[in-house]
Amino acid sequence: MSRRNCKVAVLISGSGSNLQALLTASNKTGAPFSICSVISNRPDAYGLARAAAAGIADSVVDHHDFSSRTSFDRALIEAIDRQTPDLVVLAGFMRILTPEFVRHYRGRLLNIHPSLLPKYQGLHTHRRALQAGDSEHGATVHFVTEELDGGPPIVQATVPIQAEDTPETLANRVQVQEHVIYPLAVTWFAEHRLHMQGERALLDGTLLPRNGIRLSG
């Protein structure tokens, strides 16, 4: 894998705002990665238009066309592997992946989750943080393992929770930070600095803290 040619496949289900952040980062001078493919499980995902506008190969593997999660994931693997990516990035991909899929890409499969993991795995994270009375919230980039939202954290961004916050206003501020930390983690991987060892993430050969590197937004 060349330092200047880390090929990244991005999986989406919706608007693709994190995809756009990655596209923007990949177009910067000296960027060590490029987006080789964008794949959606929804044919109406706006992120496909973002890919087309950037001249990136895009395709749809519609989960409604398959009788089981296993058959869908196998078709998805075939679609991804045709582009021979070095890294697969989940960017708002709203499907629970099978263990077979996760094992196939182990150590080169990243996700971003809108909470400070291990807090609030799963859905409705912003509402849950507000209901819990938390003083801060954020997002986590992590390696994907068979445990849902349970893989080794790489980097987190925090935002303070304000008294007047709603789930929507909090989500908007968290998303701004997502667009910072996701390209950062992908860059580290592309530069051969980031690896997964066992159930931990390593950066520059050093085990990262259990919650990853934490940045303040």
Short mmCIF file of N, CA and C in Angstrom, two decimals, residues 32-141:
data_model
loop_
_atom_site.label_atom_id
_atom_site.label_comp_id
_atom_site.label_asym_id
_atom_site.label_seq_id
_atom_site.Cartn_x
_atom_site.Cartn_y
_atom_site.Cartn_z
N PRO A 32 -2.97 11.60 1.90
CA PRO A 32 -2.41 10.26 1.70
C PRO A 32 -3.46 9.22 1.32
N PHE A 33 -4.69 9.64 1.08
CA PHE A 33 -5.72 8.67 0.71
C PHE A 33 -6.63 9.25 -0.36
N SER A 34 -7.30 8.34 -1.07
CA SER A 34 -8.29 8.74 -2.06
C SER A 34 -9.53 7.87 -1.89
N ILE A 35 -10.69 8.41 -2.24
CA ILE A 35 -11.93 7.65 -2.20
C ILE A 35 -12.08 6.92 -3.53
N CYS A 36 -12.09 5.59 -3.47
CA CYS A 36 -12.16 4.80 -4.71
C CYS A 36 -13.57 4.36 -5.03
N SER A 37 -14.45 4.36 -4.03
CA SER A 37 -15.79 3.83 -4.25
C SER A 37 -16.73 4.31 -3.15
N VAL A 38 -17.97 4.57 -3.53
CA VAL A 38 -19.04 4.88 -2.58
C VAL A 38 -20.18 3.92 -2.85
N ILE A 39 -20.60 3.21 -1.81
CA ILE A 39 -21.66 2.20 -1.96
C ILE A 39 -22.76 2.50 -0.95
N SER A 40 -24.00 2.46 -1.41
CA SER A 40 -25.15 2.72 -0.55
C SER A 40 -26.09 1.52 -0.56
N ASN A 41 -26.74 1.29 0.56
CA ASN A 41 -27.80 0.27 0.60
C ASN A 41 -29.16 0.87 0.27
N ARG A 42 -29.18 2.19 0.00
CA ARG A 42 -30.42 2.88 -0.35
C ARG A 42 -30.23 3.63 -1.67
N PRO A 43 -31.06 3.36 -2.66
CA PRO A 43 -30.88 4.03 -3.95
C PRO A 43 -31.17 5.52 -3.92
N ASP A 44 -31.90 5.99 -2.89
CA ASP A 44 -32.24 7.41 -2.81
C ASP A 44 -31.29 8.20 -1.91
N ALA A 45 -30.19 7.60 -1.48
CA ALA A 45 -29.26 8.28 -0.58
C ALA A 45 -28.61 9.47 -1.28
N TYR A 46 -28.68 10.64 -0.66
CA TYR A 46 -28.12 11.85 -1.27
C TYR A 46 -26.60 11.75 -1.41
N GLY A 47 -25.98 10.95 -0.58
CA GLY A 47 -24.54 10.78 -0.68
C GLY A 47 -24.10 10.26 -2.04
N LEU A 48 -24.97 9.56 -2.75
CA LEU A 48 -24.63 9.10 -4.09
C LEU A 48 -24.44 10.28 -5.04
N ALA A 49 -25.24 11.32 -4.85
CA ALA A 49 -25.07 12.53 -5.66
C ALA A 49 -23.75 13.21 -5.34
N ARG A 50 -23.35 13.19 -4.08
CA ARG A 50 -22.04 13.76 -3.71
C ARG A 50 -20.92 12.99 -4.42
N ALA A 51 -21.04 11.67 -4.44
CA ALA A 51 -20.02 10.86 -5.10
C ALA A 51 -19.97 11.16 -6.59
N ALA A 52 -21.15 11.24 -7.21
CA ALA A 52 -21.20 11.52 -8.65
C ALA A 52 -20.58 12.87 -8.97
N ALA A 53 -20.88 13.86 -8.13
CA ALA A 53 -20.34 15.20 -8.36
C ALA A 53 -18.82 15.22 -8.25
N ALA A 54 -18.27 14.31 -7.43
CA ALA A 54 -16.82 14.23 -7.25
C ALA A 54 -16.17 13.29 -8.26
N GLY A 55 -16.97 12.68 -9.12
CA GLY A 55 -16.41 11.76 -10.10
C GLY A 55 -15.97 10.43 -9.51
N ILE A 56 -16.58 10.04 -8.40
CA ILE A 56 -16.22 8.80 -7.72
C ILE A 56 -17.19 7.70 -8.13
N ALA A 57 -16.66 6.51 -8.39
CA ALA A 57 -17.51 5.38 -8.72
C ALA A 57 -18.48 5.10 -7.59
N ASP A 58 -19.76 4.98 -7.93
CA ASP A 58 -20.75 4.69 -6.89
C ASP A 58 -21.65 3.56 -7.34
N SER A 59 -22.23 2.88 -6.38
CA SER A 59 -23.12 1.77 -6.69
C SER A 59 -24.10 1.58 -5.54
N VAL A 60 -25.16 0.83 -5.81
CA VAL A 60 -26.19 0.54 -4.82
C VAL A 60 -26.29 -0.97 -4.65
N VAL A 61 -26.26 -1.40 -3.40
CA VAL A 61 -26.59 -2.78 -3.05
C VAL A 61 -27.77 -2.67 -2.09
N ASP A 62 -28.95 -2.77 -2.64
CA ASP A 62 -30.18 -2.51 -1.89
C ASP A 62 -30.51 -3.71 -1.02
N HIS A 63 -30.55 -3.48 0.29
CA HIS A 63 -30.79 -4.60 1.20
C HIS A 63 -32.18 -5.21 1.02
N HIS A 64 -33.11 -4.45 0.43
CA HIS A 64 -34.45 -4.99 0.19
C HIS A 64 -34.44 -6.10 -0.86
N ASP A 65 -33.37 -6.20 -1.63
CA ASP A 65 -33.28 -7.20 -2.68
C ASP A 65 -32.80 -8.56 -2.18
N PHE A 66 -32.55 -8.66 -0.88
CA PHE A 66 -31.96 -9.88 -0.35
C PHE A 66 -32.84 -10.46 0.75
N SER A 67 -32.84 -11.78 0.83
CA SER A 67 -33.73 -12.47 1.77
C SER A 67 -33.15 -12.56 3.17
N SER A 68 -31.87 -12.29 3.31
CA SER A 68 -31.24 -12.39 4.63
C SER A 68 -30.11 -11.39 4.74
N ARG A 69 -29.74 -11.12 5.97
CA ARG A 69 -28.61 -10.22 6.22
C ARG A 69 -27.32 -10.83 5.68
N THR A 70 -27.20 -12.14 5.80
CA THR A 70 -25.99 -12.81 5.32
C THR A 70 -25.84 -12.67 3.81
N SER A 71 -26.92 -12.89 3.07
CA SER A 71 -26.82 -12.78 1.61
C SER A 71 -26.55 -11.35 1.18
N PHE A 72 -27.13 -10.37 1.90
CA PHE A 72 -26.85 -8.97 1.60
C PHE A 72 -25.38 -8.66 1.85
N ASP A 73 -24.86 -9.06 2.98
CA ASP A 73 -23.47 -8.75 3.32
C ASP A 73 -22.50 -9.41 2.35
N ARG A 74 -22.82 -10.60 1.88
CA ARG A 74 -21.93 -11.26 0.90
C ARG A 74 -21.92 -10.50 -0.42
N ALA A 75 -23.08 -10.00 -0.83
CA ALA A 75 -23.13 -9.18 -2.05
C ALA A 75 -22.39 -7.86 -1.84
N LEU A 76 -22.49 -7.33 -0.64
CA LEU A 76 -21.79 -6.08 -0.32
C LEU A 76 -20.28 -6.29 -0.36
N ILE A 77 -19.81 -7.40 0.18
CA ILE A 77 -18.38 -7.72 0.12
C ILE A 77 -17.91 -7.79 -1.33
N GLU A 78 -18.69 -8.43 -2.18
CA GLU A 78 -18.31 -8.53 -3.60
C GLU A 78 -18.21 -7.16 -4.24
N ALA A 79 -19.18 -6.28 -3.93
CA ALA A 79 -19.16 -4.94 -4.51
C ALA A 79 -17.96 -4.13 -4.02
N ILE A 80 -17.64 -4.26 -2.75
CA ILE A 80 -16.49 -3.54 -2.18
C ILE A 80 -15.19 -4.06 -2.79
N ASP A 81 -15.05 -5.37 -2.80
CA ASP A 81 -13.76 -5.97 -3.18
C ASP A 81 -13.44 -5.79 -4.66
N ARG A 82 -14.45 -5.50 -5.48
CA ARG A 82 -14.17 -5.21 -6.89
C ARG A 82 -13.28 -3.98 -7.03
N GLN A 83 -13.33 -3.08 -6.05
CA GLN A 83 -12.51 -1.85 -6.09
C GLN A 83 -11.19 -2.01 -5.33
N THR A 84 -10.96 -3.16 -4.75
CA THR A 84 -9.73 -3.48 -4.00
C THR A 84 -9.30 -2.36 -3.04
N PRO A 85 -10.17 -1.93 -2.14
CA PRO A 85 -9.77 -0.87 -1.21
C PRO A 85 -8.82 -1.37 -0.14
N ASP A 86 -8.04 -0.45 0.40
CA ASP A 86 -7.19 -0.74 1.56
C ASP A 86 -7.94 -0.55 2.87
N LEU A 87 -8.97 0.30 2.84
CA LEU A 87 -9.73 0.65 4.04
C LEU A 87 -11.19 0.78 3.66
N VAL A 88 -12.07 0.32 4.55
CA VAL A 88 -13.52 0.48 4.37
C VAL A 88 -14.03 1.34 5.51
N VAL A 89 -14.78 2.38 5.14
CA VAL A 89 -15.24 3.37 6.10
C VAL A 89 -16.77 3.40 6.11
N LEU A 90 -17.35 3.24 7.28
CA LEU A 90 -18.80 3.35 7.43
C LEU A 90 -19.13 4.80 7.76
N ALA A 91 -19.93 5.43 6.91
CA ALA A 91 -20.25 6.84 7.08
C ALA A 91 -21.77 7.00 7.07
N GLY A 92 -22.38 6.73 8.23
CA GLY A 92 -23.83 6.76 8.29
C GLY A 92 -24.45 5.57 7.59
N PHE A 93 -23.78 4.44 7.66
CA PHE A 93 -24.29 3.21 7.04
C PHE A 93 -25.18 2.50 8.06
N MET A 94 -26.48 2.51 7.83
CA MET A 94 -27.44 2.11 8.85
C MET A 94 -27.84 0.64 8.70
N ARG A 95 -26.84 -0.21 8.75
CA ARG A 95 -27.09 -1.64 8.73
C ARG A 95 -26.20 -2.30 9.79
N ILE A 96 -26.76 -3.28 10.49
CA ILE A 96 -25.96 -4.09 11.41
C ILE A 96 -25.26 -5.15 10.59
N LEU A 97 -23.95 -5.19 10.68
CA LEU A 97 -23.14 -6.07 9.84
C LEU A 97 -22.97 -7.44 10.48
N THR A 98 -22.90 -8.45 9.64
CA THR A 98 -22.73 -9.82 10.14
C THR A 98 -21.29 -10.03 10.59
N PRO A 99 -21.08 -11.00 11.49
CA PRO A 99 -19.71 -11.33 11.89
C PRO A 99 -18.84 -11.70 10.69
N GLU A 100 -19.39 -12.36 9.69
CA GLU A 100 -18.62 -12.73 8.49
C GLU A 100 -18.07 -11.48 7.81
N PHE A 101 -18.90 -10.45 7.67
CA PHE A 101 -18.46 -9.22 7.03
C PHE A 101 -17.36 -8.56 7.86
N VAL A 102 -17.58 -8.45 9.15
CA VAL A 102 -16.62 -7.77 10.02
C VAL A 102 -15.28 -8.50 10.01
N ARG A 103 -15.31 -9.82 10.06
CA ARG A 103 -14.05 -10.57 10.04
C ARG A 103 -13.31 -10.39 8.72
N HIS A 104 -14.04 -10.28 7.64
CA HIS A 104 -13.42 -10.12 6.32
C HIS A 104 -12.56 -8.86 6.25
N TYR A 105 -13.01 -7.79 6.95
CA TYR A 105 -12.29 -6.52 6.90
C TYR A 105 -11.63 -6.15 8.23
N ARG A 106 -11.44 -7.12 9.08
CA ARG A 106 -10.91 -6.84 10.41
C ARG A 106 -9.59 -6.06 10.32
N GLY A 107 -9.52 -5.00 11.10
CA GLY A 107 -8.32 -4.18 11.14
C GLY A 107 -8.27 -3.11 10.07
N ARG A 108 -9.25 -3.14 9.14
CA ARG A 108 -9.31 -2.10 8.11
C ARG A 108 -10.74 -1.68 7.84
N LEU A 109 -11.51 -1.62 8.93
CA LEU A 109 -12.92 -1.22 8.89
C LEU A 109 -13.17 -0.23 10.01
N LEU A 110 -13.53 1.00 9.64
CA LEU A 110 -13.75 2.07 10.61
C LEU A 110 -15.20 2.52 10.62
N ASN A 111 -15.63 3.02 11.77
CA ASN A 111 -16.97 3.59 11.92
C ASN A 111 -16.87 4.85 12.78
N ILE A 112 -17.83 5.73 12.62
CA ILE A 112 -17.95 6.87 13.52
C ILE A 112 -19.31 6.79 14.19
N HIS A 113 -19.31 6.99 15.51
CA HIS A 113 -20.54 6.85 16.30
C HIS A 113 -20.77 8.14 17.09
N PRO A 114 -22.00 8.65 17.10
CA PRO A 114 -22.26 9.94 17.75
C PRO A 114 -22.46 9.86 19.26
N SER A 115 -21.44 9.37 19.93
CA SER A 115 -21.39 9.43 21.40
C SER A 115 -19.96 9.23 21.83
N LEU A 116 -19.71 9.47 23.09
CA LEU A 116 -18.39 9.22 23.67
C LEU A 116 -18.37 7.78 24.17
N LEU A 117 -18.11 6.87 23.25
CA LEU A 117 -18.10 5.45 23.61
C LEU A 117 -17.15 5.19 24.77
N PRO A 118 -17.49 4.27 25.66
CA PRO A 118 -18.55 3.27 25.55
C PRO A 118 -19.96 3.75 25.91
N LYS A 119 -20.14 5.02 26.20
CA LYS A 119 -21.48 5.51 26.48
C LYS A 119 -22.36 5.43 25.24
N TYR A 120 -23.59 5.04 25.43
CA TYR A 120 -24.66 5.19 24.44
C TYR A 120 -24.36 4.49 23.11
N GLN A 121 -24.07 3.22 23.22
CA GLN A 121 -24.04 2.41 22.01
C GLN A 121 -25.46 2.35 21.43
N GLY A 122 -25.55 2.19 20.11
CA GLY A 122 -26.86 2.11 19.51
C GLY A 122 -27.41 3.47 19.09
N LEU A 123 -28.73 3.60 19.10
CA LEU A 123 -29.42 4.74 18.53
C LEU A 123 -29.77 5.81 19.58
N HIS A 124 -30.25 6.95 19.07
CA HIS A 124 -30.81 8.05 19.88
C HIS A 124 -29.81 8.56 20.93
N THR A 125 -28.57 8.67 20.53
CA THR A 125 -27.51 9.01 21.49
C THR A 125 -27.65 10.43 22.04
N HIS A 126 -28.06 11.38 21.21
CA HIS A 126 -28.15 12.77 21.67
C HIS A 126 -29.26 12.91 22.72
N ARG A 127 -30.39 12.31 22.46
CA ARG A 127 -31.49 12.34 23.42
C ARG A 127 -31.10 11.67 24.72
N ARG A 128 -30.41 10.56 24.62
CA ARG A 128 -30.01 9.83 25.82
C ARG A 128 -29.03 10.64 26.66
N ALA A 129 -28.11 11.34 26.00
CA ALA A 129 -27.15 12.17 26.74
C ALA A 129 -27.86 13.30 27.47
N LEU A 130 -28.84 13.90 26.83
CA LEU A 130 -29.61 14.98 27.48
C LEU A 130 -30.43 14.43 28.63
N GLN A 131 -31.07 13.31 28.43
CA GLN A 131 -31.90 12.73 29.49
C GLN A 131 -31.07 12.33 30.71
N ALA A 132 -29.80 11.96 30.46
CA ALA A 132 -28.92 11.56 31.57
C ALA A 132 -28.35 12.76 32.32
N GLY A 133 -28.55 13.97 31.78
CA GLY A 133 -27.99 15.15 32.41
C GLY A 133 -26.49 15.29 32.25
N ASP A 134 -25.94 14.73 31.18
CA ASP A 134 -24.50 14.80 30.95
C ASP A 134 -24.07 16.25 30.71
N SER A 135 -22.83 16.54 31.06
CA SER A 135 -22.28 17.87 30.83
C SER A 135 -21.56 17.97 29.49
N GLU A 136 -21.25 16.82 28.89
CA GLU A 136 -20.59 16.82 27.59
C GLU A 136 -21.06 15.62 26.77
N HIS A 137 -20.86 15.74 25.49
CA HIS A 137 -21.27 14.71 24.54
C HIS A 137 -20.22 14.72 23.43
N GLY A 138 -20.40 13.93 22.40
CA GLY A 138 -19.41 13.95 21.34
C GLY A 138 -19.55 12.81 20.39
N ALA A 139 -18.44 12.46 19.74
CA ALA A 139 -18.40 11.41 18.73
C ALA A 139 -17.11 10.63 18.87
N THR A 140 -17.14 9.39 18.39
CA THR A 140 -16.00 8.48 18.49
C THR A 140 -15.76 7.80 17.16
N VAL A 141 -14.52 7.84 16.67
CA VAL A 141 -14.11 6.98 15.55
C VAL A 141 -13.49 5.72 16.15
#
